[in-house]
Coordinates of N, CA and C in Angstrom, one line a residue:
X1 N 36.9 -4.5 -10.2 CA 36.5 -5.5 -9.3 C 37.7 -6.2 -8.5
X2 N 38.9 -6.5 -9.3 CA 40.0 -7.0 -8.6 C 41.0 -5.9 -8.3
X3 N 40.7 -4.7 -8.7 CA 41.7 -3.6 -8.4 C 42.8 -3.6 -9.5
X4 N 42.6 -4.0 -10.7 CA 43.7 -4.0 -11.6 C 43.7 -2.6 -12.4
X5 N 44.7 -1.9 -12.5 CA 44.6 -0.6 -13.2 C 45.1 -1.0 -14.8
X6 N 44.7 0.0 -15.5 CA 44.9 -0.1 -16.9 C 46.5 -0.5 -17.3
X7 N 47.3 0.1 -16.5 CA 48.8 -0.2 -16.7 C 49.1 -1.5 -16.5
X8 N 48.5 -2.1 -15.5 CA 49.0 -3.5 -15.1 C 48.2 -4.3 -16.1
X9 N 47.2 -4.1 -16.6 CA 46.4 -4.8 -17.5 C 47.1 -4.8 -19.0
X10 N 47.9 -3.7 -19.3 CA 48.6 -3.5 -20.5 C 49.9 -4.4 -20.4
X11 N 50.4 -4.5 -19.3 CA 51.7 -5.2 -19.0 C 51.2 -6.7 -19.1
X12 N 50.2 -7.1 -18.6 CA 49.8 -8.5 -18.8 C 49.6 -8.9 -20.2
X13 N 49.0 -8.0 -21.0 CA 48.6 -8.1 -22.4 C 50.0 -8.4 -23.0
X14 N 51.0 -7.4 -22.9 CA 52.2 -7.5 -23.5 C 53.1 -8.8 -23.1
X15 N 53.0 -9.2 -21.9 CA 53.6 -10.4 -21.6 C 53.0 -11.7 -22.2
X16 N 51.7 -11.6 -22.4 CA 51.0 -12.6 -23.1 C 51.2 -12.7 -24.4
X17 N 51.4 -11.6 -25.0 CA 51.6 -11.5 -26.6 C 53.1 -12.1 -26.7
X18 N 53.9 -11.8 -25.9 CA 55.4 -12.3 -25.9 C 55.4 -13.8 -25.7
X19 N 54.9 -14.2 -24.7 CA 54.9 -15.6 -24.1 C 54.2 -16.5 -25.1
X20 N 52.9 -16.2 -25.4 CA 52.1 -17.0 -26.2 C 52.3 -16.9 -27.8
X21 N 52.7 -15.7 -28.2 CA 52.9 -15.3 -29.5 C 51.6 -14.8 -30.2
X22 N 51.7 -14.1 -31.3 CA 50.4 -13.5 -31.9 C 49.7 -14.6 -32.7
X23 N 50.1 -15.8 -32.9 CA 49.6 -16.7 -33.7 C 48.4 -17.6 -32.8
X24 N 48.8 -17.8 -31.6 CA 47.9 -18.5 -30.7 C 47.1 -17.7 -29.8
X25 N 47.5 -16.4 -29.7 CA 46.9 -15.4 -28.8 C 45.3 -15.4 -28.9
X26 N 44.8 -15.3 -30.0 CA 43.3 -15.5 -30.2 C 42.5 -16.6 -29.7
X27 N 43.2 -17.9 -29.9 CA 42.7 -19.0 -29.4 C 42.8 -19.1 -27.9
X28 N 43.9 -18.7 -27.2 CA 43.9 -18.6 -25.9 C 43.0 -17.7 -25.3
X29 N 42.9 -16.6 -25.8 CA 41.9 -15.6 -25.2 C 40.5 -16.1 -25.2
X30 N 40.0 -16.8 -26.3 CA 39.0 -17.5 -26.4 C 38.6 -18.4 -25.3
X31 N 39.6 -19.3 -25.1 CA 39.7 -20.2 -24.1 C 39.6 -19.6 -22.6
X32 N 40.2 -18.6 -22.5 CA 40.1 -17.9 -21.2 C 38.8 -17.3 -21.0
X33 N 38.2 -16.9 -22.1 CA 36.8 -16.2 -22.0 C 35.7 -17.2 -21.8
X34 N 36.1 -18.5 -22.3 CA 35.0 -19.6 -21.9 C 35.2 -20.0 -20.5
X35 N 36.4 -19.9 -19.8 CA 36.7 -20.3 -18.5 C 35.9 -19.3 -17.6
X36 N 36.1 -18.0 -18.0 CA 35.5 -17.1 -17.2 C 34.0 -17.2 -17.1
X37 N 33.4 -17.4 -18.4 CA 32.0 -17.5 -18.4 C 31.5 -18.7 -17.6
X38 N 32.3 -19.9 -17.7 CA 31.9 -21.0 -16.8 C 32.0 -20.6 -15.2
X39 N 33.0 -19.9 -14.9 CA 33.1 -19.4 -13.5 C 32.1 -18.5 -13.1
X40 N 31.5 -17.5 -14.0 CA 30.5 -16.7 -13.6 C 29.2 -17.5 -13.6
X41 N 28.9 -18.4 -14.4 CA 27.7 -19.3 -14.3 C 27.8 -20.0 -13.0
X42 N 29.0 -20.8 -12.5 CA 29.1 -21.3 -11.3 C 28.7 -20.5 -10.2
X43 N 29.2 -19.3 -10.2 CA 29.0 -18.3 -9.0 C 27.5 -18.0 -9.1
X44 N 26.9 -17.7 -10.2 CA 25.4 -17.3 -10.2 C 24.6 -18.5 -9.9
X45 N 24.9 -19.7 -10.2 CA 24.1 -20.8 -9.8 C 24.3 -21.1 -8.3
X46 N 25.4 -20.8 -7.6 CA 25.7 -21.0 -6.3 C 24.8 -19.9 -5.5
X47 N 24.8 -18.7 -6.0 CA 24.1 -17.6 -5.4 C 22.6 -17.7 -5.6
X48 N 22.1 -18.3 -6.7 CA 20.6 -18.5 -6.8 C 20.2 -19.7 -5.7
X49 N 21.1 -20.6 -5.7 CA 20.9 -21.8 -4.7 C 20.8 -21.2 -3.3
X50 N 21.8 -20.4 -3.0 CA 21.8 -19.8 -1.7 C 20.5 -19.0 -1.4
X51 N 20.2 -18.0 -2.3 CA 19.1 -17.3 -2.2 C 17.8 -18.1 -1.9
X52 N 17.7 -19.2 -2.9 CA 16.6 -20.1 -2.7 C 16.4 -20.8 -1.4
X53 N 17.6 -21.1 -0.8 CA 17.5 -21.8 0.5 C 17.1 -20.6 1.6
X54 N 17.5 -19.3 1.4 CA 17.2 -18.3 2.3 C 15.7 -18.1 2.3
X55 N 15.1 -18.2 1.1 CA 13.6 -17.8 1.0 C 12.9 -19.2 1.6
X56 N 13.3 -20.2 1.6 CA 12.6 -21.4 2.1 C 12.7 -21.3 3.6
X57 N 13.9 -21.0 4.2 CA 14.0 -20.9 5.6 C 13.1 -19.7 6.2
X58 N 13.0 -18.6 5.4 CA 12.2 -17.5 5.9 C 10.6 -18.0 5.9
X59 N 10.3 -18.7 4.7 CA 9.1 -19.2 4.6 C 8.6 -20.2 5.7
X60 N 9.4 -21.1 6.1 CA 9.3 -22.0 7.4 C 9.1 -21.1 8.5
X61 N 9.9 -20.2 8.6 CA 9.9 -19.4 10.0 C 8.6 -18.7 10.1
X62 N 8.2 -18.0 9.0 CA 7.0 -17.5 8.8 C 5.7 -18.5 9.0
X63 N 5.7 -19.7 8.5 CA 4.7 -20.7 8.7 C 4.6 -21.0 10.2
X64 N 5.7 -21.1 10.9 CA 5.8 -21.5 12.3 C 5.1 -20.4 13.2
X65 N 5.6 -19.1 12.8 CA 5.0 -18.0 13.4 C 3.4 -18.1 13.3
X66 N 3.0 -18.2 12.1 CA 1.6 -18.3 11.8 C 0.9 -19.4 12.5
X67 N 1.3 -20.6 12.6 CA 0.8 -21.7 13.3 C 0.8 -21.4 14.8
X68 N 1.8 -20.7 15.4 CA 1.7 -20.3 16.7 C 0.7 -19.3 17.1
X69 N 0.6 -18.5 16.2 CA -0.4 -17.3 16.5 C -1.9 -17.9 16.0
X70 N -1.9 -18.7 15.2 CA -3.2 -19.4 14.9 C -3.7 -20.1 16.2
X71 N -2.8 -20.9 16.8 CA -3.2 -21.6 18.0 C -3.5 -20.8 19.1
X72 N -2.7 -19.8 19.3 CA -3.0 -18.9 20.4 C -4.4 -18.2 20.3
X73 N -4.8 -17.8 19.0 CA -6.2 -17.3 18.8 C -7.2 -18.4 19.0
X74 N -6.9 -19.6 18.5 CA -8.0 -20.7 18.8 C -8.1 -21.1 20.3
X75 N -7.0 -20.9 21.1 CA -7.2 -21.1 22.4 C -7.9 -20.0 23.1
X76 N -7.7 -18.8 22.7 CA -8.5 -17.8 23.1 C -9.9 -17.6 22.9
X77 N -10.2 -18.1 21.7 CA -11.6 -18.0 21.2 C -12.0 -19.4 20.6
X78 N -12.6 -20.2 21.6 CA -12.8 -21.7 21.3 C -14.0 -21.7 20.1
X79 N -13.9 -22.7 19.3 CA -14.8 -23.0 18.2 C -16.1 -23.0 18.7
X80 N -17.3 -22.5 18.0 CA -18.5 -22.6 18.3 C -18.9 -21.4 19.3
X81 N -18.1 -20.8 19.7 CA -18.5 -19.6 20.6 C -18.2 -18.2 20.0
X82 N -19.1 -17.3 19.7 CA -18.6 -16.0 18.9 C -17.7 -15.4 19.8
X83 N -16.8 -14.6 19.2 CA -15.6 -13.9 19.7 C -16.0 -12.9 20.6
X84 N -17.2 -12.3 20.5 CA -17.5 -11.1 21.3 C -18.1 -11.7 22.6
X85 N -18.4 -12.9 22.7 CA -18.9 -13.4 24.0 C -17.9 -14.4 24.7
X86 N -16.7 -14.5 24.2 CA -15.6 -15.2 24.9 C -15.5 -14.7 26.3
X87 N -15.7 -15.6 27.3 CA -15.4 -15.4 28.7 C -16.6 -14.6 29.2
X88 N -17.6 -14.1 28.5 CA -18.7 -13.4 29.0 C -20.0 -14.2 29.3
X89 N -20.8 -13.8 30.2 CA -22.1 -14.5 30.4 C -23.0 -14.3 29.2
X90 N -23.6 -15.3 28.7 CA -24.5 -15.1 27.4 C -25.7 -14.0 27.8
X91 N -26.2 -14.2 28.9 CA -27.2 -13.3 29.5 C -26.9 -11.9 29.3
X92 N -25.7 -11.5 29.5 CA -25.2 -10.1 29.5 C -24.9 -9.6 28.1
X93 N -24.9 -10.6 27.1 CA -24.3 -10.1 25.9 C -25.4 -9.4 25.1
X94 N -24.9 -8.3 24.3 CA -25.9 -7.4 23.9 C -26.6 -8.3 22.5
X95 N -27.7 -7.8 22.2 CA -28.4 -8.6 21.1 C -27.7 -8.5 19.7
X96 N -27.6 -9.5 19.0 CA -26.9 -9.6 17.9 C -27.8 -8.9 16.7
X97 N -27.1 -7.9 16.0 CA -27.9 -7.3 15.0 C -27.4 -7.8 13.7
X98 N -28.3 -8.2 12.9 CA -28.3 -8.7 11.6 C -28.9 -7.6 10.5
X99 N -28.0 -7.5 9.4 CA -28.8 -6.4 8.6 C -29.9 -7.0 7.9
X100 N -30.8 -6.1 7.4 CA -32.0 -6.4 6.8 C -31.7 -6.5 5.3
X101 N -32.4 -7.4 4.7 CA -32.1 -7.6 3.2 C -32.6 -6.5 2.4
X102 N -31.8 -6.1 1.4 CA -32.2 -4.9 0.6 C -33.2 -5.4 -0.5
X103 N -34.3 -5.1 -0.5 CA -35.2 -5.3 -1.6 C -35.4 -4.3 -2.7
X104 N -35.0 -4.5 -3.9 CA -35.2 -3.6 -4.9 C -36.5 -3.5 -5.5
X105 N -37.0 -2.3 -5.7 CA -38.3 -2.3 -6.2 C -38.0 -1.4 -7.5
X106 N -38.7 -1.7 -8.7 CA -38.3 -0.9 -9.8 C -39.2 0.4 -9.7
X107 N -38.4 1.4 -10.3 CA -39.3 2.8 -10.3 C -40.6 2.8 -11.0
X108 N -41.3 3.6 -10.7 CA -42.7 3.7 -11.6 C -42.2 4.2 -12.9
X109 N -43.1 3.9 -13.8 CA -42.7 4.4 -15.2 C -42.9 6.0 -15.2
X110 N -42.2 6.7 -16.1 CA -42.1 8.1 -16.1 C -43.4 8.6 -16.9
X111 N -44.1 7.7 -17.7 CA -45.2 8.2 -18.4 C -46.6 7.8 -17.8
X112 N -47.5 8.3 -18.2 CA -48.9 7.9 -17.7 C -49.5 6.7 -18.5
X113 N -50.1 5.9 -17.8 CA -50.6 4.7 -18.7 C -51.8 5.2 -19.5
X114 N -51.7 4.6 -20.8 CA -52.9 5.2 -21.6 C -54.1 4.4 -21.3
X115 N -55.1 5.3 -21.4 CA -56.5 4.6 -21.3 C -56.9 3.9 -22.4
X116 N -58.1 3.0 -22.0 CA -58.5 2.1 -23.3 C -59.0 3.0 -24.4
X117 N -59.5 4.1 -24.2 CA -59.8 4.8 -25.4 C -58.7 5.2 -26.3
X118 N -57.6 5.5 -25.6 CA -56.5 6.1 -26.2 C -55.8 4.9 -27.0
X119 N -55.8 3.8 -26.4 CA -55.2 2.4 -27.1 C -56.1 2.2 -28.3
X120 N -57.4 2.5 -28.2 CA -58.3 2.1 -29.2 C -58.2 2.9 -30.3
X121 N -57.9 4.3 -30.1 CA -57.8 5.3 -31.1 C -56.4 5.0 -31.8
X122 N -55.5 4.6 -31.2 CA -54.2 4.4 -31.8 C -54.3 3.2 -32.7
X123 N -55.2 2.2 -32.4 CA -55.2 1.1 -33.3 C -56.3 1.2 -34.4
X124 N -57.0 2.4 -34.3 CA -57.8 2.7 -35.5 C -59.3 2.2 -35.2
X125 N -59.6 1.8 -33.9 CA -60.9 1.4 -33.6 C -61.8 2.5 -33.1
X126 N -62.9 2.6 -33.4 CA -63.9 3.6 -33.0 C -64.1 3.6 -31.7
X127 N -64.3 4.6 -30.8 CA -64.5 4.5 -29.4 C -65.8 4.2 -29.2
X128 N -66.1 3.5 -28.0 CA -67.3 2.9 -27.6 C -68.2 4.1 -27.1
X129 N -69.5 3.9 -27.3 CA -70.3 5.1 -26.8 C -70.4 5.0 -25.1
X130 N -70.4 6.0 -24.7 CA -70.5 6.1 -23.2 C -72.0 6.2 -22.7
X131 N -72.2 5.4 -21.6 CA -73.9 5.5 -21.2 C -74.1 6.7 -20.5

């Protein structure tokens, strides 16, 4: 990220060991790690804020474009007048076709309707004599 080679990092570690000493080196490294974490958090927060501002600016720009396009359409096709008749003589307009409602009729039963004699026989009633 910063262009530091491993040899340069080793040299920094040796100088830190000599200057700080082995006793305080872990405490100092922990402190440096905390500072680096805070710096990264600040950078992340700045980046998120900047991205949020960009999104809001893009949203405002899109809303302005949408409002302009909506206004253009509303001027081209005034309210209460069908779009296909805008600027045309109503007498020359083709008839408006509306779809017919779909009516569902249930299908006929797949079996024959039993006769009265069949029903009587199933119930155990003797059939009536025929004239």
